[in-house]
mmCIF file of C-alpha atoms (C1' of nucleotides) in Angstrom:
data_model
loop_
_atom_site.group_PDB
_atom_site.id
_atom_site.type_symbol
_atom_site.label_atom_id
_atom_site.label_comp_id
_atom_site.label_asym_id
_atom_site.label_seq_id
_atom_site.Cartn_x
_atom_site.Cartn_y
_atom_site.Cartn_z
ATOM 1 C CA UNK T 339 -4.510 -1.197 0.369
ATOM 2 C CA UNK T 340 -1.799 0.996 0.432
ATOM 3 C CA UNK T 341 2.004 1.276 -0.238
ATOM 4 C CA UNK T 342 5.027 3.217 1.270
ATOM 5 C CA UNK T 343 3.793 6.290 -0.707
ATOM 6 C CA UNK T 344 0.211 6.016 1.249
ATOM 7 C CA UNK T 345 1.374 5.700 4.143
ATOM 8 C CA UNK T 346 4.100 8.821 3.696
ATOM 9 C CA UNK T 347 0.865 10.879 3.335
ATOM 10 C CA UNK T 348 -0.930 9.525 6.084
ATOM 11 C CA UNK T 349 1.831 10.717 8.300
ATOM 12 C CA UNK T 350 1.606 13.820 6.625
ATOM 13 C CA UNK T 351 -1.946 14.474 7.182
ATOM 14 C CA UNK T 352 -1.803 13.045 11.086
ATOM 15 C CA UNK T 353 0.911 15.814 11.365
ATOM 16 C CA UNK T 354 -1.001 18.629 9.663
ATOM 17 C CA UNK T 355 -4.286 17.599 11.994
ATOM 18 C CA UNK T 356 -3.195 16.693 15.213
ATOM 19 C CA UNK T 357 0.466 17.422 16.066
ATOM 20 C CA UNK T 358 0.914 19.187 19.449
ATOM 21 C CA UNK T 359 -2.451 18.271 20.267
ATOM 22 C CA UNK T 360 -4.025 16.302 23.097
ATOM 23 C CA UNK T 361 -6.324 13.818 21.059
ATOM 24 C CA UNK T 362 -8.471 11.901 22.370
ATOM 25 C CA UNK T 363 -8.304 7.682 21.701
ATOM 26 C CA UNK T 364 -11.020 5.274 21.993
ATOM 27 C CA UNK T 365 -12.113 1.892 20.110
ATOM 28 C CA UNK T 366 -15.146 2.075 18.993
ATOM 29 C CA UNK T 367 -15.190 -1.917 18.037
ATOM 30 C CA UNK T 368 -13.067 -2.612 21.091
ATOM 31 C CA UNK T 369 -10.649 -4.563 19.304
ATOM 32 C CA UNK T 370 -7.799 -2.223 20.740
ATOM 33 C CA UNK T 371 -8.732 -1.485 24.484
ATOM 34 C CA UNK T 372 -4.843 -0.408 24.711
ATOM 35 C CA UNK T 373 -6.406 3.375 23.245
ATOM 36 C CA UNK T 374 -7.893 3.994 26.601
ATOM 37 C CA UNK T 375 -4.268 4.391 27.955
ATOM 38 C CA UNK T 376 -3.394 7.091 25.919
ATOM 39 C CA UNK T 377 -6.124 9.185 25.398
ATOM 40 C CA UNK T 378 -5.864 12.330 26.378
ATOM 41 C CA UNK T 379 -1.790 12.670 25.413
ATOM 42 C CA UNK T 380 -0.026 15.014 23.096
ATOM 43 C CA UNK T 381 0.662 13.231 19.596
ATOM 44 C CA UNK T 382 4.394 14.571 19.364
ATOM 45 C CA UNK T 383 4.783 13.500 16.291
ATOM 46 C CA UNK T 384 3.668 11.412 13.370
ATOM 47 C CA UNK T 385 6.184 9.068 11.223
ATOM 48 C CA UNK T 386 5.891 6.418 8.258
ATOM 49 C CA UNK T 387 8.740 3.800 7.458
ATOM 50 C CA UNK T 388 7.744 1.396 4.542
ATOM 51 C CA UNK T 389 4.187 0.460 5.236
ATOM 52 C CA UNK T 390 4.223 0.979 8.918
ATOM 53 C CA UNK T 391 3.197 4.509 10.744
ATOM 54 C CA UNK T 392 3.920 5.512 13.978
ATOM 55 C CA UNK T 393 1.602 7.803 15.815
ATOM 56 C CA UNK T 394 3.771 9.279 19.111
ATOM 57 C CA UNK T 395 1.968 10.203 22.451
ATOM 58 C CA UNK T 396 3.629 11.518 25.597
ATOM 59 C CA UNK T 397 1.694 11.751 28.423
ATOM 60 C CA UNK T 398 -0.248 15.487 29.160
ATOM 61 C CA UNK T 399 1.656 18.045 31.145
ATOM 62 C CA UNK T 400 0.162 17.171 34.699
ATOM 63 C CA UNK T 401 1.258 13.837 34.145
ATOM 64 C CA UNK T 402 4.915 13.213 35.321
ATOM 65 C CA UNK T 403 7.206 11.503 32.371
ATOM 66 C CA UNK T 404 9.277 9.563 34.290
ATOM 67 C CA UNK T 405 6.469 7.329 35.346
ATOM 68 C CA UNK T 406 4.882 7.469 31.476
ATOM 69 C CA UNK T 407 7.424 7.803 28.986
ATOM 70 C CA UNK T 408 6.306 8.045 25.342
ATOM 71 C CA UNK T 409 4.568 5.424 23.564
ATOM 72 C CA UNK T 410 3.683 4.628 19.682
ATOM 73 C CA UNK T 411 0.826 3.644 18.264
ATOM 74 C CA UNK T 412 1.960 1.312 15.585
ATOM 75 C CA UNK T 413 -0.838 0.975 12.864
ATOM 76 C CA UNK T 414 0.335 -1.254 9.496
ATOM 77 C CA UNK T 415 -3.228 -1.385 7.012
ATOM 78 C CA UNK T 416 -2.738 -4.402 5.352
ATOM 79 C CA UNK T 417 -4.697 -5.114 2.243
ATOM 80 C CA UNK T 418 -7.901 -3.843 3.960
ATOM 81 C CA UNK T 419 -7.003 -1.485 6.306
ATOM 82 C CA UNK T 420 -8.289 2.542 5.898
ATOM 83 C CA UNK T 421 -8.605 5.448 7.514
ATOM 84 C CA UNK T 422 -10.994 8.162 7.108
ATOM 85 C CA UNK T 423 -10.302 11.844 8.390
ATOM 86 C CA UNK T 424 -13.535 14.345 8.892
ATOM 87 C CA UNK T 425 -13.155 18.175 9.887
ATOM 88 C CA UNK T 426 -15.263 18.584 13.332
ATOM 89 C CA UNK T 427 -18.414 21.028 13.238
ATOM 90 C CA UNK T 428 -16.987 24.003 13.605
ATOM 91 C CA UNK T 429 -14.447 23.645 12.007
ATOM 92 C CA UNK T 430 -14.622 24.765 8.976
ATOM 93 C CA UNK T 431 -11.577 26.011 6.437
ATOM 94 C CA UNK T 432 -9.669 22.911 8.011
ATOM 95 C CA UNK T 433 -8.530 21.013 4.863
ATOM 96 C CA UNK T 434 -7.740 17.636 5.289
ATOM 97 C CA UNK T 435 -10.938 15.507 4.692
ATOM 98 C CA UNK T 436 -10.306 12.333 2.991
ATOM 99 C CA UNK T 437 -10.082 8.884 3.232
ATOM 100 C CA UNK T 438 -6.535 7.074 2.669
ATOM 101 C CA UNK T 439 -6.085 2.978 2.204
ATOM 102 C CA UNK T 440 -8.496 1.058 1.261
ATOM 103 C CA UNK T 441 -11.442 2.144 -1.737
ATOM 104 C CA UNK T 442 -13.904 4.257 0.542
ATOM 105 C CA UNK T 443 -16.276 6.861 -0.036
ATOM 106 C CA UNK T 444 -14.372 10.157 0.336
ATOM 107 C CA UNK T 445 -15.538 12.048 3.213
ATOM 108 C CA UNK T 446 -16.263 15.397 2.403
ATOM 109 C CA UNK T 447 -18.436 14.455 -0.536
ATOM 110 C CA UNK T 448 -21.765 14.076 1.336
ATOM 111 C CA UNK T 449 -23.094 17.700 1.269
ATOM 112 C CA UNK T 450 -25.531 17.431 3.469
ATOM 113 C CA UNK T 451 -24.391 19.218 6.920
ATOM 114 C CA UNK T 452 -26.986 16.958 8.750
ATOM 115 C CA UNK T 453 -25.646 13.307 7.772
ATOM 116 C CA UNK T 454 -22.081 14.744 8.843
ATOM 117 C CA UNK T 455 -23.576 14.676 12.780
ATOM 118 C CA UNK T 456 -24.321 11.155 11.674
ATOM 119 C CA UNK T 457 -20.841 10.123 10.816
ATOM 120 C CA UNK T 458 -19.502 11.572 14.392
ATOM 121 C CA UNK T 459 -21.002 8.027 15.474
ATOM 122 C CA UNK T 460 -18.267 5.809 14.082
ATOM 123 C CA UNK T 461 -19.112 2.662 12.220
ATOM 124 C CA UNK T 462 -19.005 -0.884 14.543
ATOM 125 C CA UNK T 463 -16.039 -1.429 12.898
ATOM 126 C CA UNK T 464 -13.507 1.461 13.465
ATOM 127 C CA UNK T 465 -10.710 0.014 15.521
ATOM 128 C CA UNK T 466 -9.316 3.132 17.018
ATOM 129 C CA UNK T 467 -10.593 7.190 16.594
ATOM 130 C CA UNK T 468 -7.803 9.677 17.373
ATOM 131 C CA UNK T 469 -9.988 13.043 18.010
ATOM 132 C CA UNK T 470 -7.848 16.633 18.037
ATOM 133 C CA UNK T 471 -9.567 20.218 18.129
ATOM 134 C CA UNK T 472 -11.016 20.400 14.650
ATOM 135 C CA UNK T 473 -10.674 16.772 12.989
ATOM 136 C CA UNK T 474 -11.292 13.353 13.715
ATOM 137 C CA UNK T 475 -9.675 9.841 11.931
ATOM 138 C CA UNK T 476 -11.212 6.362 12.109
ATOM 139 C CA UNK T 477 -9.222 3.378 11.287
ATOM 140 C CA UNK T 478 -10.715 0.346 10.292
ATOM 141 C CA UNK T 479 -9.718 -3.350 9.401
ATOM 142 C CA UNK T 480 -5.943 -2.733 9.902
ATOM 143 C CA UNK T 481 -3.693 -5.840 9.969
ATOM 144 C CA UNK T 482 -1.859 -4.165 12.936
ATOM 145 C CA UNK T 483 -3.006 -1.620 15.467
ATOM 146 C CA UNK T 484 -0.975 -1.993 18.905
ATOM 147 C CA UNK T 485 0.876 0.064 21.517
ATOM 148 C CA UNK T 486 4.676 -0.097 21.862
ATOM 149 C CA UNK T 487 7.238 1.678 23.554
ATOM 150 C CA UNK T 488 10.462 2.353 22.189
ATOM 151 C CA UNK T 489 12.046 -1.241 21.988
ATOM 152 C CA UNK T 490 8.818 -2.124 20.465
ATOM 153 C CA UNK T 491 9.137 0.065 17.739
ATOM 154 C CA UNK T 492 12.999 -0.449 17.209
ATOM 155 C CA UNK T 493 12.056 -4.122 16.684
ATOM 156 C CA UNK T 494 10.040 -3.401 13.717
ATOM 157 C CA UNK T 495 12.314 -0.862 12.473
ATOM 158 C CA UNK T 496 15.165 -3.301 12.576
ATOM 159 C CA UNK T 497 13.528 -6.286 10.249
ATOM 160 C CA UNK T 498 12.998 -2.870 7.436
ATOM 161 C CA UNK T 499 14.980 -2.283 4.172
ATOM 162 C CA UNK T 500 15.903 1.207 3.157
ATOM 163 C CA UNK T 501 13.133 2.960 2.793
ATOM 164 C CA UNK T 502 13.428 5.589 -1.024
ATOM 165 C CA UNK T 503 10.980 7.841 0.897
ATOM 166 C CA UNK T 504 13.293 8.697 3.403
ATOM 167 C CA UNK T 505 16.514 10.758 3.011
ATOM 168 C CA UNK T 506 18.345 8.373 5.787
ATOM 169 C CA UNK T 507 17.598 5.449 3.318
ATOM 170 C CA UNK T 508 21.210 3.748 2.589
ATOM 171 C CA UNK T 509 20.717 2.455 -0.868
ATOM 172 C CA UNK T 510 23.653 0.022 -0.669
ATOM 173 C CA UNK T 511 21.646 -2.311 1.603
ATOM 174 C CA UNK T 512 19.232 -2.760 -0.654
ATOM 175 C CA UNK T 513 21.977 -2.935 -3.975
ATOM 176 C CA UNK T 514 23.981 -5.849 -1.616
ATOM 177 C CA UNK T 515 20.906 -7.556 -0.162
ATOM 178 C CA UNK T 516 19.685 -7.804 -3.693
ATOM 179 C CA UNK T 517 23.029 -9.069 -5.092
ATOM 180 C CA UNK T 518 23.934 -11.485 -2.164
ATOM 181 C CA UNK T 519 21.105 -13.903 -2.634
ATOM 182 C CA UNK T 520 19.691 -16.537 -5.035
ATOM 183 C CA UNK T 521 16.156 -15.404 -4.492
ATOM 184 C CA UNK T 522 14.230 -14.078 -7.876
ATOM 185 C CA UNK T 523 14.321 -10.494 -8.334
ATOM 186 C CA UNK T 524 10.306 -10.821 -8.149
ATOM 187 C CA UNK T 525 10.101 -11.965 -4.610
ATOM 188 C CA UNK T 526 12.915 -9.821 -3.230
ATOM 189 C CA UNK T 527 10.904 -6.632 -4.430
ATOM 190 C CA UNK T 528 8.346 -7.870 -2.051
ATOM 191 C CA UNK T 529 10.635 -8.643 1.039
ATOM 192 C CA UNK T 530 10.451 -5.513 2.932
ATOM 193 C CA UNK T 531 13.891 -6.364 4.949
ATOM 194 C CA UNK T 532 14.827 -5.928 1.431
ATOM 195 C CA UNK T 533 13.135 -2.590 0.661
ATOM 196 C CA UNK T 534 10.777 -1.475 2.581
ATOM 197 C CA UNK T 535 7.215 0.421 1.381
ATOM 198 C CA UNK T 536 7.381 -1.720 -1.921
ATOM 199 C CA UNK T 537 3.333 -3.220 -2.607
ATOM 200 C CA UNK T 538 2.286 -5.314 -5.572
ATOM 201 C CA UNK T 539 2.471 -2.773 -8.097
ATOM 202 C CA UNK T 540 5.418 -0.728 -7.739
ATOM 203 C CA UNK T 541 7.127 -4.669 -8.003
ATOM 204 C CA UNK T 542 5.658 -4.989 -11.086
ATOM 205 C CA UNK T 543 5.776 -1.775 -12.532
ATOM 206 C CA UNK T 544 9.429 -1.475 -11.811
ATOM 207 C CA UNK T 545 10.392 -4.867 -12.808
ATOM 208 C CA UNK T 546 8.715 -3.575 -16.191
ATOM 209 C CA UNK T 547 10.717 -0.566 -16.458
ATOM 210 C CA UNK T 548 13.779 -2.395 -15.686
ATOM 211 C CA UNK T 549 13.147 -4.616 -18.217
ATOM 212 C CA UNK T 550 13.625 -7.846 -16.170
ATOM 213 C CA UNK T 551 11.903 -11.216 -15.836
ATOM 214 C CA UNK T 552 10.535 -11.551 -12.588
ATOM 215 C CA UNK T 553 11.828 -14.616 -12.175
ATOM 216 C CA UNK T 554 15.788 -13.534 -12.252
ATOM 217 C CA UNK T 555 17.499 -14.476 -9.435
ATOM 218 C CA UNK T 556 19.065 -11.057 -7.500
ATOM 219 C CA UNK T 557 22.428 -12.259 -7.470
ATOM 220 C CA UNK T 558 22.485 -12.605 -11.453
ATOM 221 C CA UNK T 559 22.199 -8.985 -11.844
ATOM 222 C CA UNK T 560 24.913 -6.191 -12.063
ATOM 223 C CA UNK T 561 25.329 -3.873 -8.884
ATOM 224 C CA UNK T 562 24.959 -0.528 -11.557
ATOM 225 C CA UNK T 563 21.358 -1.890 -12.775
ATOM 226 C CA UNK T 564 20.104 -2.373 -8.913
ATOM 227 C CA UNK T 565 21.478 0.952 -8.600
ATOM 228 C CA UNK T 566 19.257 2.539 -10.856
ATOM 229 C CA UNK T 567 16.341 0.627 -9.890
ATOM 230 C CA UNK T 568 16.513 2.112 -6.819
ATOM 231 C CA UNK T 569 16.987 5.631 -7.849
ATOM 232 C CA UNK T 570 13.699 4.932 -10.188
ATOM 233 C CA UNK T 571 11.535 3.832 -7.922
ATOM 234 C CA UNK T 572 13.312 6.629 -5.735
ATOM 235 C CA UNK T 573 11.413 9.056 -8.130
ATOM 236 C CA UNK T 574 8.202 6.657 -8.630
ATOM 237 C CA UNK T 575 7.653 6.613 -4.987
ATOM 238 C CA UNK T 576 7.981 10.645 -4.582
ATOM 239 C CA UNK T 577 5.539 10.929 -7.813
ATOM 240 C CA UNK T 578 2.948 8.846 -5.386
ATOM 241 C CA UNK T 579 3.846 10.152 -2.257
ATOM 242 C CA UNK T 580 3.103 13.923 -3.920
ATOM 243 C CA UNK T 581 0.169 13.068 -5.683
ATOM 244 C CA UNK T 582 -1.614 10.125 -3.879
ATOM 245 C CA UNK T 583 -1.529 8.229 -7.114
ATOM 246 C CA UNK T 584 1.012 5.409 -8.639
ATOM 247 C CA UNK T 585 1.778 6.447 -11.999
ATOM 248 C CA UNK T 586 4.871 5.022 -13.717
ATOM 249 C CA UNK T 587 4.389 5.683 -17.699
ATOM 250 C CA UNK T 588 6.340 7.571 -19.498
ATOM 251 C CA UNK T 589 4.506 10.253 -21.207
ATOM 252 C CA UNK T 590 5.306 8.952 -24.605
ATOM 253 C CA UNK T 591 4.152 5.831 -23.978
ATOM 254 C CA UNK T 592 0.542 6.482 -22.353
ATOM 255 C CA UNK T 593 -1.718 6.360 -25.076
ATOM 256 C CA UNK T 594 0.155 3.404 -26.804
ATOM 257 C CA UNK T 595 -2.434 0.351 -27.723
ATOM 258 C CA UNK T 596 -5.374 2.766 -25.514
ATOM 259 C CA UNK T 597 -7.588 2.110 -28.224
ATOM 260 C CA UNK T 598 -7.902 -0.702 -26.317
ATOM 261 C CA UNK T 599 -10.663 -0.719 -23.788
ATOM 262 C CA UNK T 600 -9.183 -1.159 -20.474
ATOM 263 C CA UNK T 601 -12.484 -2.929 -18.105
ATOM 264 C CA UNK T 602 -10.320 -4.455 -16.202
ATOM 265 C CA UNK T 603 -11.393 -3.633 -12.339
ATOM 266 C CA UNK T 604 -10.764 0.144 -11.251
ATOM 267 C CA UNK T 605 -7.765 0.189 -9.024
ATOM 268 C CA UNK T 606 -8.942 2.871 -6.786
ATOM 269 C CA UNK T 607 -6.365 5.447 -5.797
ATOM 270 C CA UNK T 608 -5.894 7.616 -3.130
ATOM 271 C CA UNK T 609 -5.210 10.802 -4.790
ATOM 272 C CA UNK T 610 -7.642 14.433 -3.918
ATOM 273 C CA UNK T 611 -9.469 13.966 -7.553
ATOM 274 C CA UNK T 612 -7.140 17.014 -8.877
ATOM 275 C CA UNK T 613 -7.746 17.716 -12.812
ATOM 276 C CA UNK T 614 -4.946 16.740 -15.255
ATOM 277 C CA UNK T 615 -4.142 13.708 -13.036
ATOM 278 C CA UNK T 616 -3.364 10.784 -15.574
ATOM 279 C CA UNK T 617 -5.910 8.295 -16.157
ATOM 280 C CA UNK T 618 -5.547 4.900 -14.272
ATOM 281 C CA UNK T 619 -5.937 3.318 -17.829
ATOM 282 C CA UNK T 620 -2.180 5.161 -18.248
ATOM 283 C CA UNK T 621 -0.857 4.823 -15.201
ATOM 284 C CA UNK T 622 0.700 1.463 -15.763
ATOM 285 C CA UNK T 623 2.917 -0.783 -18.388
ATOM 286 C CA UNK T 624 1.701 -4.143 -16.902
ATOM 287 C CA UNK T 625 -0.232 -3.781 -13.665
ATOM 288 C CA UNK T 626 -4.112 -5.394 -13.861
ATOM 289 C CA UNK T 627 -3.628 -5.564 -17.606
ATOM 290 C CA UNK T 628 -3.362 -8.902 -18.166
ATOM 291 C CA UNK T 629 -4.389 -10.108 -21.720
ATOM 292 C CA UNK T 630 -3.932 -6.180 -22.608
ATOM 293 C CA UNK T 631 -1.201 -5.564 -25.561
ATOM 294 C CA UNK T 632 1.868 -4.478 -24.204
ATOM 295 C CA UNK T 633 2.291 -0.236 -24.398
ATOM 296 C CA UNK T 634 5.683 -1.277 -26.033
ATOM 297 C CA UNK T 635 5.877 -4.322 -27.822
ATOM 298 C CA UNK T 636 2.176 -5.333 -28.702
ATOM 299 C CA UNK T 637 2.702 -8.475 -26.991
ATOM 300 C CA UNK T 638 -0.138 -9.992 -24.187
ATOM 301 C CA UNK T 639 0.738 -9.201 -20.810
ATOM 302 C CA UNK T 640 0.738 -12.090 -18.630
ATOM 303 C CA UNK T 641 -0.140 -12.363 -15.101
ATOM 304 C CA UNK T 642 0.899 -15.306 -12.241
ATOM 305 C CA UNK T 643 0.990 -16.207 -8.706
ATOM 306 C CA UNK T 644 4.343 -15.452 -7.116
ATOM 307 C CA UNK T 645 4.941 -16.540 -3.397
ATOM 308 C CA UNK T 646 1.316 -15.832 -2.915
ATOM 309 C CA UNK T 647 0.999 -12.642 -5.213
ATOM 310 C CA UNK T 648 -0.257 -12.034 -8.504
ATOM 311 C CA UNK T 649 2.840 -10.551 -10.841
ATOM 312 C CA UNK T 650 2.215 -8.972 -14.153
ATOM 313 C CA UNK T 651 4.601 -8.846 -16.680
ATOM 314 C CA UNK T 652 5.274 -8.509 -20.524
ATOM 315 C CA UNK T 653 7.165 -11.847 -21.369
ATOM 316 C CA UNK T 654 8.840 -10.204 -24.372
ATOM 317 C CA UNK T 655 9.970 -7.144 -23.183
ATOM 318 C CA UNK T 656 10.853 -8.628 -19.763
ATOM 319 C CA UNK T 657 12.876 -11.225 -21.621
ATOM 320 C CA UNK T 658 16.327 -12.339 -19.791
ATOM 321 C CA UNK T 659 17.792 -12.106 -22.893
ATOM 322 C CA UNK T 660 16.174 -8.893 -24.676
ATOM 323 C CA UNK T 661 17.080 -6.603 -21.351
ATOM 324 C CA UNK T 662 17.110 -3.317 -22.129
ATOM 325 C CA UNK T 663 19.505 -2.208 -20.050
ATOM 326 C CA UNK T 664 19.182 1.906 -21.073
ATOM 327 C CA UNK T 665 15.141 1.912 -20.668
ATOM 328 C CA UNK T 666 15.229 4.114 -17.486
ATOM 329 C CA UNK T 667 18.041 6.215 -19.122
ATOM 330 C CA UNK T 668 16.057 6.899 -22.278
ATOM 331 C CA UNK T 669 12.669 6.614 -20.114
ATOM 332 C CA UNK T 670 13.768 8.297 -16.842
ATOM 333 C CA UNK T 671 11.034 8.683 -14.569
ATOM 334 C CA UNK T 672 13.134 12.114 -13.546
ATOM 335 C CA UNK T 673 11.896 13.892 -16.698
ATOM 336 C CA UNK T 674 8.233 14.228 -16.313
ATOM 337 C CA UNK T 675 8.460 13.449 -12.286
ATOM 338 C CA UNK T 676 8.572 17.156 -11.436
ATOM 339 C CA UNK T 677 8.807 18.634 -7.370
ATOM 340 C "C1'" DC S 1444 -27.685 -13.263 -0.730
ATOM 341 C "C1'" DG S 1445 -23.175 -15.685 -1.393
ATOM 342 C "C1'" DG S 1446 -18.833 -15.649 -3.435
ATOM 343 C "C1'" DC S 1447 -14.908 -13.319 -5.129
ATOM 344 C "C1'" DT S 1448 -11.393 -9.901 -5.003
ATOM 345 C "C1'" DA S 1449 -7.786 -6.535 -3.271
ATOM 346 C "C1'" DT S 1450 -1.884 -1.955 -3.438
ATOM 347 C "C1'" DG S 1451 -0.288 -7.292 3.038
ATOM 348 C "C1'" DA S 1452 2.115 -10.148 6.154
ATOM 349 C "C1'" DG S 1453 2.690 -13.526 10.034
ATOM 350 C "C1'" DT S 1454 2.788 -18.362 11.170
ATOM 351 C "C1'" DA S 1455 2.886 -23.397 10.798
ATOM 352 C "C1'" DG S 1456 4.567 -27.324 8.444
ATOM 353 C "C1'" DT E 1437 3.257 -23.778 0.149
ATOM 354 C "C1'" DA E 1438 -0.942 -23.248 2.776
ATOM 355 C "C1'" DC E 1439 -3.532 -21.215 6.041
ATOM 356 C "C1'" DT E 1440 -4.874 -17.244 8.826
ATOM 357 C "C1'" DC E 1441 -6.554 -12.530 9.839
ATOM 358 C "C1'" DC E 1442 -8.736 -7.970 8.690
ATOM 359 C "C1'" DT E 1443 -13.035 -5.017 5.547
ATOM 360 C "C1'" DA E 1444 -15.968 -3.526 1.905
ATOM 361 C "C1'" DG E 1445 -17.262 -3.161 -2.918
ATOM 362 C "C1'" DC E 1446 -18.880 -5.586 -6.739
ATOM 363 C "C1'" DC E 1447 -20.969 -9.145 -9.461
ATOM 364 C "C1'" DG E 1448 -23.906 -12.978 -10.512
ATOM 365 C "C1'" DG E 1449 -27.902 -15.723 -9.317
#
DNA sequence: CGGCTATGAGTAG
DNA sequence: TACTCCTAGCCGG
């Protein structure tokens, strides 16, 4: 269940464990025979854009290119979709070992050296293994897993928004495509030819911050205000992508209404369980906190379906008429988003 | 055990 | 808008 910022890590961490490798490819559940006609090739390089990641192979050195030019795995999780990275006996000091997407028991956490010989038989389910010299991944339950050459991978690439996680992002596609269209602000968030590697809660979280009814249409807004929502989620999404973990509160504004027991379902992140890391209970003004007080305003935070999704929002902050249009000025994320 | 839920997205109508 | 697909944890009976 992850967003842009997962998925920024997961490239991360396939670069850090198998770049320049041969890996080996199989399907354990045999859902994606296609793995068989790659395994054994170099992964050349490892790349995220929105939600999607892009695992590239080129064939081994005996093989001649010109008859097997580079391919791409293309993996997108979907709400469900996980993988799980283990360090191979024997290979120990390689740092790397946890599990990114969906909630999953972190893999590293087992002590016991024999039930790790156990987990080098994948589950039923794992839809492809990529195995290098000293670590192993298993995806499962991925909404897309298939192999594609480059015009395959262009195709997706084309139907993607700027992406804030990349420096080639052109934020005036996603300031015009915003302003050019009738659509509520809401949905747009979620169109990812409109931005791409947005998920349910940075929409909400940002609309918060903003200060916006979700139900604005994009063209009513001013080109300066869709401006700075991208530069804040700009600095949102390279809080996540550091840390493995959404957080969008402002410092002051954390332990507002806490008192407040927060039961509401653990939204499982996929940070490395560092100390200081802020509580989940803080890491959001409106997201899963329905019939919570607002941090701000006191007021009950409401929750509805949008185009299929659940959005949360504070109807008296998030007011058309009661915008504050200098929140992320007073409240930038820049200040306690450090590098 | 069954039912519900979840940070997603494509397709049909 | 409604249905479809994918997986696993959790909760109630």
């Amino acid at each position: 269940m992850p967003e842009g910022h997962t998925v920024h890590r997961l490239a991360a961490a396939f670069t850090e464990s198998f770049a320049g490798q041969a890996v080996r490819t199989s399907s354990p559940q045999g859902r994606f025979p296609e793995a068989a006609a790659v395994d054994g090739w170099v992964m050349t390089c490892a790349e995220a854009v929105g939600k999607h990641l892009f695992l590239a192979l080129a064939p081994a050195a005996d093989v001649d290119p010109g008859e097997a030019p580079t391919r791409f795995v293309h993996v997108h999780l979907g709400l469900y979709g996980s993988w799980t990275f283990q360090a191979l006996p024997g290979a120990e000091g390689v740092v790397l070992p946890h599990a990114i997407g969906a909630p999953r028991v972190r893999v590293g956490e087992t002590e016991d050296p024999s039930s790790r010989a156990v987990d080098l038989i994948p589950r039923p389910t794992v839809r492809l293994r990529v195995q290098g010299r000293s670590a192993l991944a298993d995806l499962t339950g991925p909404t897309a897993c298939e192999l594609l050459d480059h015009a395959g991978r262009q195709r997706i690439l084309d139907r993607l928004g700027p992406d804030p996680l990349r420096g080639d992002a052109d934020p005036e596609r996603f300031v015009h495509r915003v302003l050019r269209s009738r659509t509520m602000i809401g949905t747009q968030l979620m169109n990812q030819e409109v931005v791409a590697g947005i998920g349910n809660i940075y929409r909400a979280e940002l609309l918060f911050r903003a200060m916006l009814d979700p139900t604005v249409p994009g063209r009513d807004l001013s080109a300066p205000l869709v401006h700075e929502m991208w530069e804040d989620l700009s600095a949102l999404m390279a809080y996540g992508a550091r840390t493995g973990r959404i957080v969008t509160t402002d410092p002051a504004h954390r332990h507002l209404h806490a008192r407040i027991i927060e039961r509401s379902r653990g939204t499982r992140q996929n940070s490395d369980g560092d100390a200081g890391v802020v509580p989940r209970e803080e890491s959001f003004y409106v997201y899963h906190r329905q019939t919570l007080p607002c941090r701000l305003c006191g007021t009950e935070v409401r929750s509805a379906d949008m185009a299929g999704r659940t959005v949360f929002w504070c109807p008296r902050c998030q007011r058309v008429r009661s915008r504050r249009a200098s929140f992320t000025r007073e409240h930038p994320a820049a200040a306690w988003i450090g590098s």
